[in-house]
Short mmCIF file of C-alpha atoms in Angstrom, two decimals:
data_model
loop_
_atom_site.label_atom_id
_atom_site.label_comp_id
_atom_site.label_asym_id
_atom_site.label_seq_id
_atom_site.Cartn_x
_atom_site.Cartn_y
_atom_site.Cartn_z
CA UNK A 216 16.57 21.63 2.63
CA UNK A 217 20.03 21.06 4.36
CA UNK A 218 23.11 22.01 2.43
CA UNK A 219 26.44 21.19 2.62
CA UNK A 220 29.25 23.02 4.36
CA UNK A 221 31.46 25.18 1.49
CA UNK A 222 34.25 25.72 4.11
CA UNK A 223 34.02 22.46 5.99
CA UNK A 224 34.68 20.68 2.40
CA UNK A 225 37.34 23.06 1.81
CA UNK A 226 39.52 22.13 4.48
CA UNK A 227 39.29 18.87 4.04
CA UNK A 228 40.16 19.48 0.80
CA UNK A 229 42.94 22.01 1.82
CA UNK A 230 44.34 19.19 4.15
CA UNK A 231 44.28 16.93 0.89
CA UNK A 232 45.43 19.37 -1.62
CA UNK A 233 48.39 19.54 1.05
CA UNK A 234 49.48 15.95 0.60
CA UNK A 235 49.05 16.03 -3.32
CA UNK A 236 50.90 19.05 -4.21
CA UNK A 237 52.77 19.36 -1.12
CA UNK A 238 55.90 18.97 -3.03
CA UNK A 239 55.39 16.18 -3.43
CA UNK A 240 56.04 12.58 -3.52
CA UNK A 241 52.93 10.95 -3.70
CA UNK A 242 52.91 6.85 -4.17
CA UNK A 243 50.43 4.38 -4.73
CA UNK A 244 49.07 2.99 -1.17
CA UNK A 245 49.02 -0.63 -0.23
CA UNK A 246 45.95 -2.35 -2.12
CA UNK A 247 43.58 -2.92 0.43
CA UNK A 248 41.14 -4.64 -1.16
CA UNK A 249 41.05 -7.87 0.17
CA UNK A 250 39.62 -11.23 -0.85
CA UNK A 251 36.91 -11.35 1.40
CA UNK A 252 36.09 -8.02 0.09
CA UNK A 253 35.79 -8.97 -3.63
CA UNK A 254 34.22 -12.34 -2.35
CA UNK A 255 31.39 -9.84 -0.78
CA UNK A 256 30.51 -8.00 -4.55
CA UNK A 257 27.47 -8.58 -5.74
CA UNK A 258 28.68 -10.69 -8.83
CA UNK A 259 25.06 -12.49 -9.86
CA UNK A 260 24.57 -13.21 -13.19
CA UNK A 261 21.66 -11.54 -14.38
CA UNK A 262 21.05 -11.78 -17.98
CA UNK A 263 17.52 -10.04 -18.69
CA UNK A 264 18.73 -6.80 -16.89
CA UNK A 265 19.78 -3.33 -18.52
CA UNK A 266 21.06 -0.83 -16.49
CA UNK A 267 20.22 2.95 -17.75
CA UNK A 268 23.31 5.51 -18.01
CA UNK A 269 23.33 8.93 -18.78
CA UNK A 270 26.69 11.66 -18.44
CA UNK A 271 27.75 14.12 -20.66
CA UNK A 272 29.64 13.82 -23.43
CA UNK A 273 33.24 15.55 -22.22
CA UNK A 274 33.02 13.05 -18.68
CA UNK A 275 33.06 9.65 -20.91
CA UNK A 276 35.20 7.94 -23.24
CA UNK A 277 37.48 11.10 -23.28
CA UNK A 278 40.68 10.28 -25.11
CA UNK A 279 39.95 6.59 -25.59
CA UNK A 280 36.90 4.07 -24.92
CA UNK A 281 38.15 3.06 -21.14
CA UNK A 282 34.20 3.28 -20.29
CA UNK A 283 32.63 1.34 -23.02
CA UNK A 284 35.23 -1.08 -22.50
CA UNK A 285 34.95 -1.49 -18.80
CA UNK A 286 30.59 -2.12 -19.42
CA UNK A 287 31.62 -4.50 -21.99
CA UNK A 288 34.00 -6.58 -19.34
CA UNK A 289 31.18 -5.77 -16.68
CA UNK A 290 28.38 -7.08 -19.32
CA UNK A 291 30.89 -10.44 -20.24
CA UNK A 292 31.54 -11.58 -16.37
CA UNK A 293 27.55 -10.67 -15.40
CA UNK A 294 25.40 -10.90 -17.85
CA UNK A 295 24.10 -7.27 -16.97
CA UNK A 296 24.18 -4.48 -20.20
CA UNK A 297 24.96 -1.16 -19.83
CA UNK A 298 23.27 0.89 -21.87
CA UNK A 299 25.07 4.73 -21.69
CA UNK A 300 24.23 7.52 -23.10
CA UNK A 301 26.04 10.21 -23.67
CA UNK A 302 24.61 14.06 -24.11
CA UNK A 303 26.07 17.13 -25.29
CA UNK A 304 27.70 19.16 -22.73
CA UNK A 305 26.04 22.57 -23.07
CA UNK A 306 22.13 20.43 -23.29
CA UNK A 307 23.12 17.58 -20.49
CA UNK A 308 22.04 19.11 -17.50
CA UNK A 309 18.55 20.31 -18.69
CA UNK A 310 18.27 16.88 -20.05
CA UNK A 311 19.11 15.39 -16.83
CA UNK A 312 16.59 17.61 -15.09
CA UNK A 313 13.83 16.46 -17.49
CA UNK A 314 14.39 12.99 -17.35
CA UNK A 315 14.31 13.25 -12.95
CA UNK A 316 10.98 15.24 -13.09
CA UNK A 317 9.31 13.29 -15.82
CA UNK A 318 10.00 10.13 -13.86
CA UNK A 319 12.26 8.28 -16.25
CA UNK A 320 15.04 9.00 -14.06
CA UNK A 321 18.51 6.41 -15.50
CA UNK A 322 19.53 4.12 -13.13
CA UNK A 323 22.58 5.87 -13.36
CA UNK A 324 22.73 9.24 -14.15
CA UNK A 325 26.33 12.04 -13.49
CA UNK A 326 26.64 15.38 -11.44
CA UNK A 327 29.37 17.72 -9.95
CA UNK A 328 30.32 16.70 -7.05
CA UNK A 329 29.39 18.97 -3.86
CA UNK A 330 27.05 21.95 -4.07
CA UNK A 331 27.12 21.35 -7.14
CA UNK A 332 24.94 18.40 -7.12
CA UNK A 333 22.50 19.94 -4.77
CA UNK A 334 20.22 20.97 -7.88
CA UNK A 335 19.53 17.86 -8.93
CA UNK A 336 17.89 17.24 -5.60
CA UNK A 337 19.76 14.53 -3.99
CA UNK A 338 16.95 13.87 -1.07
CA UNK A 339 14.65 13.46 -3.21
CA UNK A 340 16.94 10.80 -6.22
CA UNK A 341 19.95 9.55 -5.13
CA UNK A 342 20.68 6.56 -3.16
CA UNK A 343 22.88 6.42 -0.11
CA UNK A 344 25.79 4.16 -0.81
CA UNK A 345 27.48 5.02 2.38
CA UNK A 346 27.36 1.30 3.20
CA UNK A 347 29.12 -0.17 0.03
CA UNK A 348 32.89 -1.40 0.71
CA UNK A 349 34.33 0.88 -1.74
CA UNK A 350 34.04 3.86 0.41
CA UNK A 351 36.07 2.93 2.62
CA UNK A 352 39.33 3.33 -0.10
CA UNK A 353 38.14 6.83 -0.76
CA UNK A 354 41.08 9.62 -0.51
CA UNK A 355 39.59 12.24 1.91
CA UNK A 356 38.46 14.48 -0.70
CA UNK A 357 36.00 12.12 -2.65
CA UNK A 358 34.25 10.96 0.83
CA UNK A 359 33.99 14.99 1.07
CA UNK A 360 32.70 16.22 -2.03
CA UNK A 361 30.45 12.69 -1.92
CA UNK A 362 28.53 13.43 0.82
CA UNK A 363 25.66 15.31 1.26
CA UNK A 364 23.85 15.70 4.49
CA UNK A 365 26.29 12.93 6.29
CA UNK A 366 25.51 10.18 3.31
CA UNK A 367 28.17 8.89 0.72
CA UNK A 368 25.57 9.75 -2.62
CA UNK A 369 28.12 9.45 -5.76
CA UNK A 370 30.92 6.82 -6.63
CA UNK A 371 33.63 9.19 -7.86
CA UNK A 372 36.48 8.10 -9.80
CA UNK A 373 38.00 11.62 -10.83
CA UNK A 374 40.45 13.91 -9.52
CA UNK A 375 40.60 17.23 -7.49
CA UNK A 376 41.82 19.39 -9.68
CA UNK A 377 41.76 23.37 -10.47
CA UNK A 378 41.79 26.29 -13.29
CA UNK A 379 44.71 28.49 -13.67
CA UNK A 380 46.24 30.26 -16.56
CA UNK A 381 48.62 27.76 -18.50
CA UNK A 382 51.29 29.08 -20.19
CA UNK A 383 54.02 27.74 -22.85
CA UNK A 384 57.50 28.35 -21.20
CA UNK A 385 59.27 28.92 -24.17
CA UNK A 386 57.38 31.65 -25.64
CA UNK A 387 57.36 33.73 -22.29
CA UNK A 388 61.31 33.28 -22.38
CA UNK A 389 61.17 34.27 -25.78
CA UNK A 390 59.52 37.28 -25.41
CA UNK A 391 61.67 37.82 -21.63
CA UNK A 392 57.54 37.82 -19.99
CA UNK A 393 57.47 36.95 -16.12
CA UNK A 394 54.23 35.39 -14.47
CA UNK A 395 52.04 38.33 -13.95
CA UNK A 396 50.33 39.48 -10.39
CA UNK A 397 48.04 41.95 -11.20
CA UNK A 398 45.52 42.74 -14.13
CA UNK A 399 47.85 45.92 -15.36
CA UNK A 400 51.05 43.03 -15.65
CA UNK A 401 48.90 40.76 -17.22
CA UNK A 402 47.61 43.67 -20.07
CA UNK A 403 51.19 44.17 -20.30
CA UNK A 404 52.02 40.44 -20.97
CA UNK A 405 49.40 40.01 -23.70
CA UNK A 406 50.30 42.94 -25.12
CA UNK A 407 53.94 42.27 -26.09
CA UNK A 408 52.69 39.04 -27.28
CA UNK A 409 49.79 40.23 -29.47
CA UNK A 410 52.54 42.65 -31.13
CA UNK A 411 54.49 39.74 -31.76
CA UNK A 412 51.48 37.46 -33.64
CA UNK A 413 50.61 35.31 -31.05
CA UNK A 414 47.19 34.84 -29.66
CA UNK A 415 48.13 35.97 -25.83
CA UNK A 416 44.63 33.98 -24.45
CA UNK A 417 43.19 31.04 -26.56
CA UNK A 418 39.44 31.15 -25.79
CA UNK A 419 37.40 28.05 -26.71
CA UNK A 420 34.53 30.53 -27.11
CA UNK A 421 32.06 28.81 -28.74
CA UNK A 422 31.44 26.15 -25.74
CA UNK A 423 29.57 28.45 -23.29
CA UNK A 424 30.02 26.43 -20.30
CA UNK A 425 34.13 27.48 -20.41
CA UNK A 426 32.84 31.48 -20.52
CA UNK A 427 31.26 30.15 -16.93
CA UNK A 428 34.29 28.96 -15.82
CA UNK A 429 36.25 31.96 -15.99
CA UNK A 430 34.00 33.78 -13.11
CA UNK A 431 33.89 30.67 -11.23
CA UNK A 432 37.45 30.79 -10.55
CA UNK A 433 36.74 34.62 -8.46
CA UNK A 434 34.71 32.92 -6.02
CA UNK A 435 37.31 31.54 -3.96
CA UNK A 436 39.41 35.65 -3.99
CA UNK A 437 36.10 37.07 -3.09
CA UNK A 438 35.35 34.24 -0.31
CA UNK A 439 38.62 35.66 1.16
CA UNK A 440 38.03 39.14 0.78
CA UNK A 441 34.69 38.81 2.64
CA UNK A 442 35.02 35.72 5.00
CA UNK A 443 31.14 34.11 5.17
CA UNK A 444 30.61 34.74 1.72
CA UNK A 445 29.68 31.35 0.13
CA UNK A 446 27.38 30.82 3.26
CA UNK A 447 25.48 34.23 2.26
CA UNK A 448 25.34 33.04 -1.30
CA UNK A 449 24.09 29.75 -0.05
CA UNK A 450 21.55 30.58 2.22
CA UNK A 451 20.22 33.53 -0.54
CA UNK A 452 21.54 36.03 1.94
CA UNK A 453 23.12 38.20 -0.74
CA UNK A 454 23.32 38.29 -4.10
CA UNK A 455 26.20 38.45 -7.19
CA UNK A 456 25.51 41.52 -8.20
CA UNK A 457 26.80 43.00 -4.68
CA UNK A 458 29.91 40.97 -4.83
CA UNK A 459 32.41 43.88 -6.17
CA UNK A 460 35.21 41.35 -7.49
CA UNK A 461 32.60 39.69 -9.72
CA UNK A 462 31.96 43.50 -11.06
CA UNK A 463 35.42 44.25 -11.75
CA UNK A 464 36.32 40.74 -12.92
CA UNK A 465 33.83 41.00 -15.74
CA UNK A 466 34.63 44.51 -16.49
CA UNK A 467 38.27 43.65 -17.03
CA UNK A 468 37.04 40.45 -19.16
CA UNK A 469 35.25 42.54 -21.69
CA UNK A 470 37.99 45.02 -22.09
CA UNK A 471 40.30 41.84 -22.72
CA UNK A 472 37.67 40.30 -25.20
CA UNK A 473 37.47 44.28 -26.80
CA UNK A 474 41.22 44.71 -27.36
CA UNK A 475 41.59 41.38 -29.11
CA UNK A 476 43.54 39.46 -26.50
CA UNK A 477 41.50 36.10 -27.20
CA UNK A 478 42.25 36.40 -31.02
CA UNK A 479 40.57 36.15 -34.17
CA UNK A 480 36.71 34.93 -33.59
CA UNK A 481 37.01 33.26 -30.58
CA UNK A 482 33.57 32.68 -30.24
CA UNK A 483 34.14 29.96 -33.19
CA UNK A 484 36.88 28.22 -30.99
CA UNK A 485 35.59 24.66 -30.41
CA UNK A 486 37.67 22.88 -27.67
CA UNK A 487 39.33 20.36 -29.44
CA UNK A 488 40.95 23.69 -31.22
CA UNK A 489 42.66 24.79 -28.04
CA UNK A 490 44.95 21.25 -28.33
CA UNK A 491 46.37 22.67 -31.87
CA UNK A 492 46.47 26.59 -30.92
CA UNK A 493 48.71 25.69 -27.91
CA UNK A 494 50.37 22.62 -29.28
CA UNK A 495 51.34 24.26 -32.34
CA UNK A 496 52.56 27.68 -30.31
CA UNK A 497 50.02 29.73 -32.06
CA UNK A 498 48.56 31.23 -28.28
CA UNK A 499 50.96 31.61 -25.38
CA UNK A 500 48.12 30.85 -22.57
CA UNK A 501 44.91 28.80 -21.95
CA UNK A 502 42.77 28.51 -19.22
CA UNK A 503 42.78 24.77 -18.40
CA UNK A 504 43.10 22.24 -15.35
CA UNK A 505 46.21 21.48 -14.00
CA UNK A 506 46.09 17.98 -16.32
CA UNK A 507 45.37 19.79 -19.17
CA UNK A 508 49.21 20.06 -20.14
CA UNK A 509 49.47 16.30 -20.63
CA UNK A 510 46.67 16.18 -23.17
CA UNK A 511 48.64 18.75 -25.62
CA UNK A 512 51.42 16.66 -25.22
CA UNK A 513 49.96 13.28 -25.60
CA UNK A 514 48.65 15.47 -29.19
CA UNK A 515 51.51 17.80 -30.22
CA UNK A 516 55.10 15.82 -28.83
CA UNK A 517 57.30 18.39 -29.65
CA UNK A 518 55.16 20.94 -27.77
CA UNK A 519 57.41 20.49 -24.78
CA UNK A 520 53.78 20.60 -23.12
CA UNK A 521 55.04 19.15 -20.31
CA UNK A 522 56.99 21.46 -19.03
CA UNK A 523 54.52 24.17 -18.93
CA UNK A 524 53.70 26.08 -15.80
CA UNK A 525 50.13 27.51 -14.42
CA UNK A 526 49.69 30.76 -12.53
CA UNK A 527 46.22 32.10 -11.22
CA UNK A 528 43.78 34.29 -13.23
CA UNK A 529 45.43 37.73 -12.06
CA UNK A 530 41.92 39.35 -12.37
CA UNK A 531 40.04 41.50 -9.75
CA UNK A 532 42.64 40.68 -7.42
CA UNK A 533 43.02 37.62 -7.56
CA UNK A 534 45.91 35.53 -6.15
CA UNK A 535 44.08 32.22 -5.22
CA UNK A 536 44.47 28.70 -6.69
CA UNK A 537 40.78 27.48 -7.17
CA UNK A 538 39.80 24.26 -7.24
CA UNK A 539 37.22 21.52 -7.51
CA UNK A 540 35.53 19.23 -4.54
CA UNK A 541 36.31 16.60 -6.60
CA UNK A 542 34.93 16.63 -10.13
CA UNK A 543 32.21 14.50 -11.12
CA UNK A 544 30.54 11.37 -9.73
CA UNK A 545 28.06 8.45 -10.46
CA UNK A 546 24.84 8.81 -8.89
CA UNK A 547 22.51 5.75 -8.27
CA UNK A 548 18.97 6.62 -8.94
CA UNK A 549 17.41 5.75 -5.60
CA UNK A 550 13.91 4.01 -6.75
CA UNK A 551 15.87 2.26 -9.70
CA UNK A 552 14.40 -1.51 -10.24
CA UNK A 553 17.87 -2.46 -10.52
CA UNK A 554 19.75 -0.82 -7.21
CA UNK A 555 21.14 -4.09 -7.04
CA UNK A 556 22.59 -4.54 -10.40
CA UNK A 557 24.04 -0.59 -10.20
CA UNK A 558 26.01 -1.58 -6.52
CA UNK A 559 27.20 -4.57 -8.50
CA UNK A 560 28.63 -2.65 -11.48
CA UNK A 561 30.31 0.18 -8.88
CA UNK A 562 31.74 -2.44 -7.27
CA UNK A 563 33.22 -3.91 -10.47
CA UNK A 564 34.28 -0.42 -11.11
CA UNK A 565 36.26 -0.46 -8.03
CA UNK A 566 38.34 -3.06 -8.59
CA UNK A 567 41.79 -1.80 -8.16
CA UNK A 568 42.84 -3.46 -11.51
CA UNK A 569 39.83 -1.57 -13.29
CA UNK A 570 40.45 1.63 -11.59
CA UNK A 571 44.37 1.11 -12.89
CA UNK A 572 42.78 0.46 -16.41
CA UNK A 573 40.68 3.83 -16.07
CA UNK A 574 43.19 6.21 -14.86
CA UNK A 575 46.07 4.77 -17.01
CA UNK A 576 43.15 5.92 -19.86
CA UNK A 577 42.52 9.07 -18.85
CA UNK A 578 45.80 11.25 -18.14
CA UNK A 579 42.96 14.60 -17.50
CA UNK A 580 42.44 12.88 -13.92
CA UNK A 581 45.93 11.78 -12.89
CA UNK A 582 46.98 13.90 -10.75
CA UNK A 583 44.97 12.96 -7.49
CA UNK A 584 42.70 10.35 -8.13
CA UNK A 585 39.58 9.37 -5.65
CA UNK A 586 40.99 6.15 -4.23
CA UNK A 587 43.86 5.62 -2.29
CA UNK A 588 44.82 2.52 -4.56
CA UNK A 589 45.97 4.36 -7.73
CA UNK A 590 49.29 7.02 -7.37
CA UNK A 591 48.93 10.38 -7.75
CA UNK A 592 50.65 11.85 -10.67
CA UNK A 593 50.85 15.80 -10.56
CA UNK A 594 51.67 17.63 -13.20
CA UNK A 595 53.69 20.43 -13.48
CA UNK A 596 50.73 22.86 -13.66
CA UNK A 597 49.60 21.88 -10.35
CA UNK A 598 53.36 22.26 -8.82
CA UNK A 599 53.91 25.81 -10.35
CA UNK A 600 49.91 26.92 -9.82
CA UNK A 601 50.91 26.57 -5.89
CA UNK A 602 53.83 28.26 -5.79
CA UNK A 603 52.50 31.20 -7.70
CA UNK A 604 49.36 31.22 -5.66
CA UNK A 605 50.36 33.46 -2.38
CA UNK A 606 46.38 33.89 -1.50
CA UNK A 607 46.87 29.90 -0.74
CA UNK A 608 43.59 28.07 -2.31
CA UNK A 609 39.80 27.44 -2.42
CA UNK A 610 36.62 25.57 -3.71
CA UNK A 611 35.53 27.52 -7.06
CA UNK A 612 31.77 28.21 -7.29
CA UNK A 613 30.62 25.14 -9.49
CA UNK A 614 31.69 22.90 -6.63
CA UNK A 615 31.12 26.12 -3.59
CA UNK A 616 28.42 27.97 -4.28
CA UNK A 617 24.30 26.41 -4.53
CA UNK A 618 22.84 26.67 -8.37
CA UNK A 619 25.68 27.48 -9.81
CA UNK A 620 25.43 26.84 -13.72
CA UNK A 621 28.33 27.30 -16.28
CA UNK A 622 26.47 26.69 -19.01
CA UNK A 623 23.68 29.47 -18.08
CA UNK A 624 26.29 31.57 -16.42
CA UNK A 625 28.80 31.42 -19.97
CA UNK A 626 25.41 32.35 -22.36
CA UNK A 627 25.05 35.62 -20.23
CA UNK A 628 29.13 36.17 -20.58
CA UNK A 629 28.88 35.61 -24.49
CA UNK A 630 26.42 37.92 -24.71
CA UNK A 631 28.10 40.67 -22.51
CA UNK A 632 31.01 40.25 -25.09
CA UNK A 633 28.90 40.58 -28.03
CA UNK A 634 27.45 43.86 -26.11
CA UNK A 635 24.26 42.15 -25.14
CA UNK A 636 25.01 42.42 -21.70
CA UNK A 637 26.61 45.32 -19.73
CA UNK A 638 29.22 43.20 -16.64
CA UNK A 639 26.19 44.34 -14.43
CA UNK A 640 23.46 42.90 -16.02
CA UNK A 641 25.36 39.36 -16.60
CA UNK A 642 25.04 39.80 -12.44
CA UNK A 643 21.73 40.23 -12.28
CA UNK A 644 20.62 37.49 -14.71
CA UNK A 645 22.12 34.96 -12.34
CA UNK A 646 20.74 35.98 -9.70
CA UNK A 647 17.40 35.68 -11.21
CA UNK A 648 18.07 32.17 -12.02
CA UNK A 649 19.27 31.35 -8.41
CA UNK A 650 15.97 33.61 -7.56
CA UNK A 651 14.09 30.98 -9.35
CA UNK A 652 15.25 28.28 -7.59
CA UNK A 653 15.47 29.19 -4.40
CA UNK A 654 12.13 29.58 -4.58
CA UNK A 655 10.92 26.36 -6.42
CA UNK A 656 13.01 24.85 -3.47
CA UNK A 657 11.46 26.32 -0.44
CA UNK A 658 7.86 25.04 -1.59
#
């Protein structure tokens, strides 16, 4: 099997990150979807066909119903249903799996985009849409991050976006706290504000998948520490528990989780509870995309959300804003019955009035979305994650590095806090997973 290029994505997403952030005046591009384009769509009216869609629950309707509404107007002008199913987070990608290799693949079915779709086998189930007109409106990084061995495989309407430590302005003034650089400043910062009441890190510990998160943000500090490393990972040419900043970053993790810095039972923290610990000024910092900001405020108004600023995870070293190839994207099943009807309904989808109607909906995804028709609209996260990011930036491992799981990866970190697991051991259990696979995949 052929993979795709960590670092080749990465500057083109470098280049793109560039133009987004790059201080940053951003505006919405000519529409360029023409007549003759929208006269090409596959608009039939087809009134006996349902197409099957599956993504997990956090990816759809989030914040409002923009999806269900957007089948419904796709259902009223064609006559094709949607049927869409939505699964839990932490059980959608076994699901997925299950449904693929018991042959009732969904016509349309979600994944990461790049590596990280490479486990659901994209040879062997997804359809090339390279052709459809669509692509040719992508922003550089969704033609990227949608292409796997030189074919367009996902419509993407998301964002490229990254993890970094938000924090609430007005507390760290309060408390006279700077953005810290290394692990000792950052013990420091949570310190003082644990003496003072306040939660210093709100973990949403019960969703395991966010535990994954935190170690995929060391991939890009270690990539840069040892140049080649994602290709090594990729190719099964080393393994995670030889990579020394993944060592240390746990190690440091479990001393946090030990001394309290994540609060009172995090492992009960659901993530809707991070909106009202950080809204209501009970923590002083969250993990969370640069976005992220804008949903506290949309929640909590006199948060002052908005003017919150990002800095990296200053663990193990790390100086590096991480980020995504592009978040997630619709994948066409490639022996679906109803190809046809699925090119028809990304089409719709594409519309620059429907993309307007889905961005405008979801205010997670603003600030560089896939298609060159809807403005950018950074936040202030982004803007400060830069500037406080000397080590400049790169791909985290969901999107960098092959079999990459948070969900698996989190369940080994929970149970390293809950002293399951020594940092070591969490190590080792992923690479026996990846083990697995690489394996199953060079039968």
């Amino acid at each position: 099997m052929r993979h795709m290029k960590p670092l080749k994505t990465l500057a083109v997403t470098l280049i793109s990150l560039l133009s987004i952030y790059g201080l940053i005046g951003c505006s919405a591009q000519q529409d360029q979807t023409t007549e003759g384009e929208k006269n090409q769509e596959q608009t039939v009216t087809k009134k006996d066909v349902t197409i099957t869609f599956v993504g997990s629950q956090n990816w759809l309707n989030k914040g409002s119903k923009i999806d269900s509404e957007l089948n419904d107007a796709f259902t009223q002008e064609t006559g094709i249903k949607v049927d869409m199913q939505v699964i839990p987070d932490d059980q959608y990608a076994n699901v997925l799996k299950t449904k693929l290799a018991s042959g009732e693949a969904p016509d349309i079915f979600m994944v990461s985009a790049g590596v990280g779709a490479q486990k659901f086998l994209p040879d062997k189930y997804f359809a090339d849409l390279s052709n459809e007109k669509w692509v040719s409106r992508y922003v550089p990084y969704a033609k990227a991050g949608s292409t796997i061995n030189g074919k367009v495989m996902g419509f993407m309407t998301w964002s490229v976006d990254g993890w970094g430590m938000l924090y609430n302005t007005k507390v760290f003034d309060q408390y006279q706290l700077t953005v810290p650089k290394t692990f000792e400043e950052f013990t420091k910062t949570m310190d003082t504000l644990k003496a003072n009441n306040i939660t210093p890190v709100f973990e949403v510990g019960k969703e395991a998948w966010h535990w994954g998160i935190w170690l995929s943000q060391m991939g890009p500090i270690a990539e840069k520490n040892s140049p080649g490393l994602y290709d090594k990972l990729n190719t099964n040419q080393i393994k995670f528990a030889d990579v020394k900043e993944f060592e240390t970053f746990l190690t440091q993790f479990k001393e946090m989780f030990d001394k309290g810095y994540f609060g009172k039972n995090p492992m009960s923290n659901t993530w809707d509870s991070g909106y009202e610990a950080m809204g209501k000024a009970q923590a002083a910092t969250f993990l969370g995309y640069t976005s992220y900001q804008n949903e506290v405020a949309g929640k909590f108004a006199a948060s002052g959300a908005n003017e919150w600023k990002m800095f990296p995870i200053p663990m193990a070293g790390n100086n590096v804003f991480s980020h995504s190839a592009g978040g997630n994207m619709r994948v066409a099943y490639k022996d679906s019955k109803n190809l046809n009807s699925v090119k028809a309904y990304f089409a719709f989808l594409a519309r620059p009035e429907n993309l307007k109607k889905y961005y405008e909906a979801r205010p997670d995804i603003q600030p560089a979305p896939s298609f060159t028709d809807v403005p950018a609209k950074p936040s202030e996260s982004g803007k400060s994650l830069l500037e406080n990011a000397p080590g400049g930036d790169g791909v985290d491992m969901e999107y960098g590095v092959l079999y990459w799981d948070n969900t698996a990866v989190g369940k080994y970190i929970q149970d390293m806090m809950l002293g399951g697991l020594t940092p070591k051991q969490v190590l080792e259990s992923i690479d026996k997973d990846r083990a697995k696979l690489f394996n199953a995949t060079a039968k």
